[in-house]
Backbone as a chain_set.jsonl record, in Angstrom:
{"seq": "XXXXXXXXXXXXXXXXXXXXXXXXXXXXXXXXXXXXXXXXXXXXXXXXXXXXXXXXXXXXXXXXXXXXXXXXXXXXXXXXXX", "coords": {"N": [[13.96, 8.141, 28.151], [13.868, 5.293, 25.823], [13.108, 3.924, 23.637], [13.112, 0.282, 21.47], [13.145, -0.666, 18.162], [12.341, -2.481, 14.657], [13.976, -2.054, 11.958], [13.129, -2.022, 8.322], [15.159, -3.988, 7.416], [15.403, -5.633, 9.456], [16.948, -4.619, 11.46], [17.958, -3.491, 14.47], [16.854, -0.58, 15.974], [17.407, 1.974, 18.021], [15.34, 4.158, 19.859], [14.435, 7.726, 21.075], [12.682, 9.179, 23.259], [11.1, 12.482, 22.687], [9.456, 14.126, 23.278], [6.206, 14.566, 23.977], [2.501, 14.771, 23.044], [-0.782, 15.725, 23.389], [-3.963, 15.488, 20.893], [-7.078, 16.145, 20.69], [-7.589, 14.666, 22.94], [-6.22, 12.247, 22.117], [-3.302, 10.601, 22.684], [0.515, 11.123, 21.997], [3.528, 10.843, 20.879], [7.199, 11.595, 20.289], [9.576, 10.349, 19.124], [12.938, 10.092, 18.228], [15.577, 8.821, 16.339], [18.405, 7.201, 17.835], [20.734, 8.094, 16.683], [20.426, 10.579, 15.44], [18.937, 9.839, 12.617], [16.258, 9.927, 12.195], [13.086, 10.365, 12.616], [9.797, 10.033, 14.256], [6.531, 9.868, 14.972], [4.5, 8.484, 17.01], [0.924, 7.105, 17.763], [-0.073, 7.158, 21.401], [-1.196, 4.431, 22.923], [-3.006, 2.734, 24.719], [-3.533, -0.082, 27.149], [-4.729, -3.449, 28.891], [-2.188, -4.263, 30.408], [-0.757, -2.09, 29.942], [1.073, 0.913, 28.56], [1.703, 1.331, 25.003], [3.047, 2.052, 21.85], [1.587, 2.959, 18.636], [1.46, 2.704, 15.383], [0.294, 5.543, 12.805], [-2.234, 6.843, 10.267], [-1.733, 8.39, 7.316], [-3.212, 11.141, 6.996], [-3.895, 11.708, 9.606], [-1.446, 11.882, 10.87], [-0.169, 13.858, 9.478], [-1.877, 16.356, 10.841], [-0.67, 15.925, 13.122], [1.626, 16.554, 12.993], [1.622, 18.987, 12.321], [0.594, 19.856, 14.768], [2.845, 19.489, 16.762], [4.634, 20.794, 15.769], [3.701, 23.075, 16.121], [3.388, 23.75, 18.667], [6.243, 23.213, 19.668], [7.218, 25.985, 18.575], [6.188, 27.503, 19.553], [6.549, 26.526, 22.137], [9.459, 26.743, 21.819], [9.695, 30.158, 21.583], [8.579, 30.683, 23.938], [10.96, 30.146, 25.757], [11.503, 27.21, 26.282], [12.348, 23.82, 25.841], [11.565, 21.149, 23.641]], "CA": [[13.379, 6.837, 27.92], [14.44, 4.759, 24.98], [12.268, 2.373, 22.935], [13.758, -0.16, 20.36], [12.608, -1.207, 17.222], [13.329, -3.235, 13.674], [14.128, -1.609, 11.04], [12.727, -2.941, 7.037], [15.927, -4.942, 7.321], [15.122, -6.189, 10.519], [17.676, -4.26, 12.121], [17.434, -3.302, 15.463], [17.209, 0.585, 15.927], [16.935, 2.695, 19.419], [14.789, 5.808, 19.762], [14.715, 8.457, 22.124], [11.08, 9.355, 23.275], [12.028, 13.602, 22.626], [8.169, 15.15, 23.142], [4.368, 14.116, 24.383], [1.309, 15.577, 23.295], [-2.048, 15.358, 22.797], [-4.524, 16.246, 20.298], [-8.673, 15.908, 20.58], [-7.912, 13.47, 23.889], [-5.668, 11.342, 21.277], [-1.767, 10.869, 22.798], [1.448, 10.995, 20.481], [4.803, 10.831, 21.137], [7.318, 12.338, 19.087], [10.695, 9.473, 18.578], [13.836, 10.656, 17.653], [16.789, 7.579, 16.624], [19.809, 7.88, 18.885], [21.764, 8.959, 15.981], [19.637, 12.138, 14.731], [18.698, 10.003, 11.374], [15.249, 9.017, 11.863], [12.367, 11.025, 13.773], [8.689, 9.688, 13.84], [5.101, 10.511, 15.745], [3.47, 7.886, 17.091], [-0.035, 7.536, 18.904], [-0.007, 6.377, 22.393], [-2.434, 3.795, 23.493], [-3.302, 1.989, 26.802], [-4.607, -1.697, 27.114], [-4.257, -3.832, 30.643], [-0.694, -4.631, 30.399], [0.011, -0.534, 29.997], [1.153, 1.743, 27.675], [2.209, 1.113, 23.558], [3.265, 3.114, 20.489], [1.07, 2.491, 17.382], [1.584, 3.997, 14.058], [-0.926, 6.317, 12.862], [-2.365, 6.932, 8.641], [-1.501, 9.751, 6.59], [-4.058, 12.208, 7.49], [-3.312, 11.712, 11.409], [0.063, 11.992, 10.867], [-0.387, 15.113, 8.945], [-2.546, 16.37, 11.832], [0.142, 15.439, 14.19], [3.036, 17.116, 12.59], [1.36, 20.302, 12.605], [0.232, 20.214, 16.422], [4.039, 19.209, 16.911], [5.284, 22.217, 15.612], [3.063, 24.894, 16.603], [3.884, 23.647, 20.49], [7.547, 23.405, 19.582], [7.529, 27.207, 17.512], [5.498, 28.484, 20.914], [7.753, 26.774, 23.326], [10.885, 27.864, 22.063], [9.412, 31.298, 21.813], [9.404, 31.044, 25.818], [12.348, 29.351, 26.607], [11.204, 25.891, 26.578], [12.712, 22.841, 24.666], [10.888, 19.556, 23.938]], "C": [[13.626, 6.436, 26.472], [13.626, 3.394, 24.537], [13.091, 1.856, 21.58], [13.025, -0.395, 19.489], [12.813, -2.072, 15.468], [12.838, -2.486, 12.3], [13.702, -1.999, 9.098], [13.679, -3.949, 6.644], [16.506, -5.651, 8.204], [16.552, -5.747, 11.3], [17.903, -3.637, 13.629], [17.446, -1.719, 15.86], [16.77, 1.381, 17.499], [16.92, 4.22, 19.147], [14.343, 6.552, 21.15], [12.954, 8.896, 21.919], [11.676, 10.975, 23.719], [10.705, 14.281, 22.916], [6.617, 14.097, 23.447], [3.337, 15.089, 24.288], [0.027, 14.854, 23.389], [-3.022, 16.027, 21.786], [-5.988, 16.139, 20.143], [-8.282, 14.62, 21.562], [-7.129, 12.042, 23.269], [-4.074, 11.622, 22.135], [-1.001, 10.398, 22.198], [2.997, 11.274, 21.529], [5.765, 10.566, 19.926], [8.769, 10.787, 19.953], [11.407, 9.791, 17.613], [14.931, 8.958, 17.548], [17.755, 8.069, 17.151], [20.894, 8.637, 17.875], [21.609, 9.428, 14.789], [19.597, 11.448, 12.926], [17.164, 9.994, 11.598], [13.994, 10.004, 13.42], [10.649, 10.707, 13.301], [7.51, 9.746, 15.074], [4.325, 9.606, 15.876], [2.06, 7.831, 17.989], [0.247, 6.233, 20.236], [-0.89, 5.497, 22.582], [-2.03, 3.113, 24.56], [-3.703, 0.923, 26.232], [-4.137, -2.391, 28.887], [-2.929, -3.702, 30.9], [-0.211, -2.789, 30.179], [-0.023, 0.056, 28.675], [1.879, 0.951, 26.03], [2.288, 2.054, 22.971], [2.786, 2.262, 19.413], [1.252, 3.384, 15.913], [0.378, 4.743, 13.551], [-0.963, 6.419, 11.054], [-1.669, 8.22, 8.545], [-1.642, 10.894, 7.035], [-3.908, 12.616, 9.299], [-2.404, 12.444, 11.312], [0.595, 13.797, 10.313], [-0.539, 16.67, 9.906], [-1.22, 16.885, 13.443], [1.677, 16.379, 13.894], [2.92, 18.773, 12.792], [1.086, 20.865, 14.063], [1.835, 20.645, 16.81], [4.52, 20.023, 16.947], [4.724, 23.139, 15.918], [3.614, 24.584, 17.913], [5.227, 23.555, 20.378], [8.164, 24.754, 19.22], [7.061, 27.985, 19.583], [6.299, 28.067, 22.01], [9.023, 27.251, 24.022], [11.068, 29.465, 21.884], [9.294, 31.732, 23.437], [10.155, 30.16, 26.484], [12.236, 28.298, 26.655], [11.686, 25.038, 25.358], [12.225, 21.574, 25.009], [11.55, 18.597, 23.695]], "O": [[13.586, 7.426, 25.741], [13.593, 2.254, 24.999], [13.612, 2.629, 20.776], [11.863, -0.39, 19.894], [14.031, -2.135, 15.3], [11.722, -2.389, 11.788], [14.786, -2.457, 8.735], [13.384, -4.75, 5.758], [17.604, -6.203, 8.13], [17.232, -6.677, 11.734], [18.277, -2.571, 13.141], [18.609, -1.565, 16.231], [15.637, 1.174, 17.932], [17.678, 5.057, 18.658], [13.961, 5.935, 22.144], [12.25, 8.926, 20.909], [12.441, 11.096, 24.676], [10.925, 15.477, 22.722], [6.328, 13.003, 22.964], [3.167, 16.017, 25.079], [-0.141, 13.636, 23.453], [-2.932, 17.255, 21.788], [-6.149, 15.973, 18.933], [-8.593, 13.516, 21.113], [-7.335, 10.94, 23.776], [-3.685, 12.787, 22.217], [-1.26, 9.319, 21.665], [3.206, 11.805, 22.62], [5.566, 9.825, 18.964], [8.728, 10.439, 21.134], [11.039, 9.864, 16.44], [14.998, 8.152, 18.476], [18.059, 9.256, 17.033], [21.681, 9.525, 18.2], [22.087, 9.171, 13.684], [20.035, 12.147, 12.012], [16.79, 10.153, 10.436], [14.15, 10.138, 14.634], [10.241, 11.064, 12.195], [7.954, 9.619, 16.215], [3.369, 9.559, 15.101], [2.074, 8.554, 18.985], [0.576, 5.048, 20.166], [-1.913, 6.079, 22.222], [-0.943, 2.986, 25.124], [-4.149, 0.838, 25.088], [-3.428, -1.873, 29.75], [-2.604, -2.879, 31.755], [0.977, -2.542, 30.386], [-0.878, -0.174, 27.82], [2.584, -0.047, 26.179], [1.69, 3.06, 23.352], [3.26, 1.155, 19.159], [1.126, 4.588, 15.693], [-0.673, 4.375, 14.076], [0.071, 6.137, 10.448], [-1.175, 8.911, 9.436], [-0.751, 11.653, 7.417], [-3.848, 13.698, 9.883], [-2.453, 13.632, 11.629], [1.455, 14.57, 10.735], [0.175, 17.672, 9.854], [-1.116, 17.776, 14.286], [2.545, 16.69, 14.71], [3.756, 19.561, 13.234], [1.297, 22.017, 14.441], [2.135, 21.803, 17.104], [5.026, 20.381, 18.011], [5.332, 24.206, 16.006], [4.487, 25.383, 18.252], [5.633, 24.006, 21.449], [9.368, 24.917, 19.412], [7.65, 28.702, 20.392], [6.759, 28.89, 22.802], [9.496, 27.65, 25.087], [12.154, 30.038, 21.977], [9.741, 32.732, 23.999], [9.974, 29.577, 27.553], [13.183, 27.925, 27.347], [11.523, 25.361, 24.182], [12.303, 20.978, 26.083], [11.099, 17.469, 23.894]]}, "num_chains": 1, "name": "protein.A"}
């Protein structure tokens, strides 16, 4: 699955949705750019119309990077790639 988005010079950029977690009932999804420069963690949210990607602060993000990798260090410790 492949979400687009604009870049600070309003450029148009496509990202690969590469990982889904959750963390305290919070969901994140990890976004990779199609061409391996650009990789970012956003939180999921719901509203009527469905699902979105919102950006998250500092401290989240922080939070989020570390979940990320412990489930990525433990998956590819049993065979699994996210």
């Amino acid at each position: 699955m492949t979400e687009k988005f604009f870049d600070e010079n309003g450029n148009e950029v496509e990202f690969e949705i590469v990982g889904k977690f959750e963390i305290d009932n919070k969901a994140y999804a990890v976004l990779e750019s199609l061409d391996g420069q650009s990789t970012y963690i956003l939180r999921i949210k719901e509203d009527k119309d469905g699902e979105y990607l919102e950006g998250i602060g500092d401290a989240e993000l922080k939070e989020a990077i570390e979940a990320y990798e412990e489930l990525t260090e433990k998956g590819n410790e049993n065979g699994f790639k996210h």
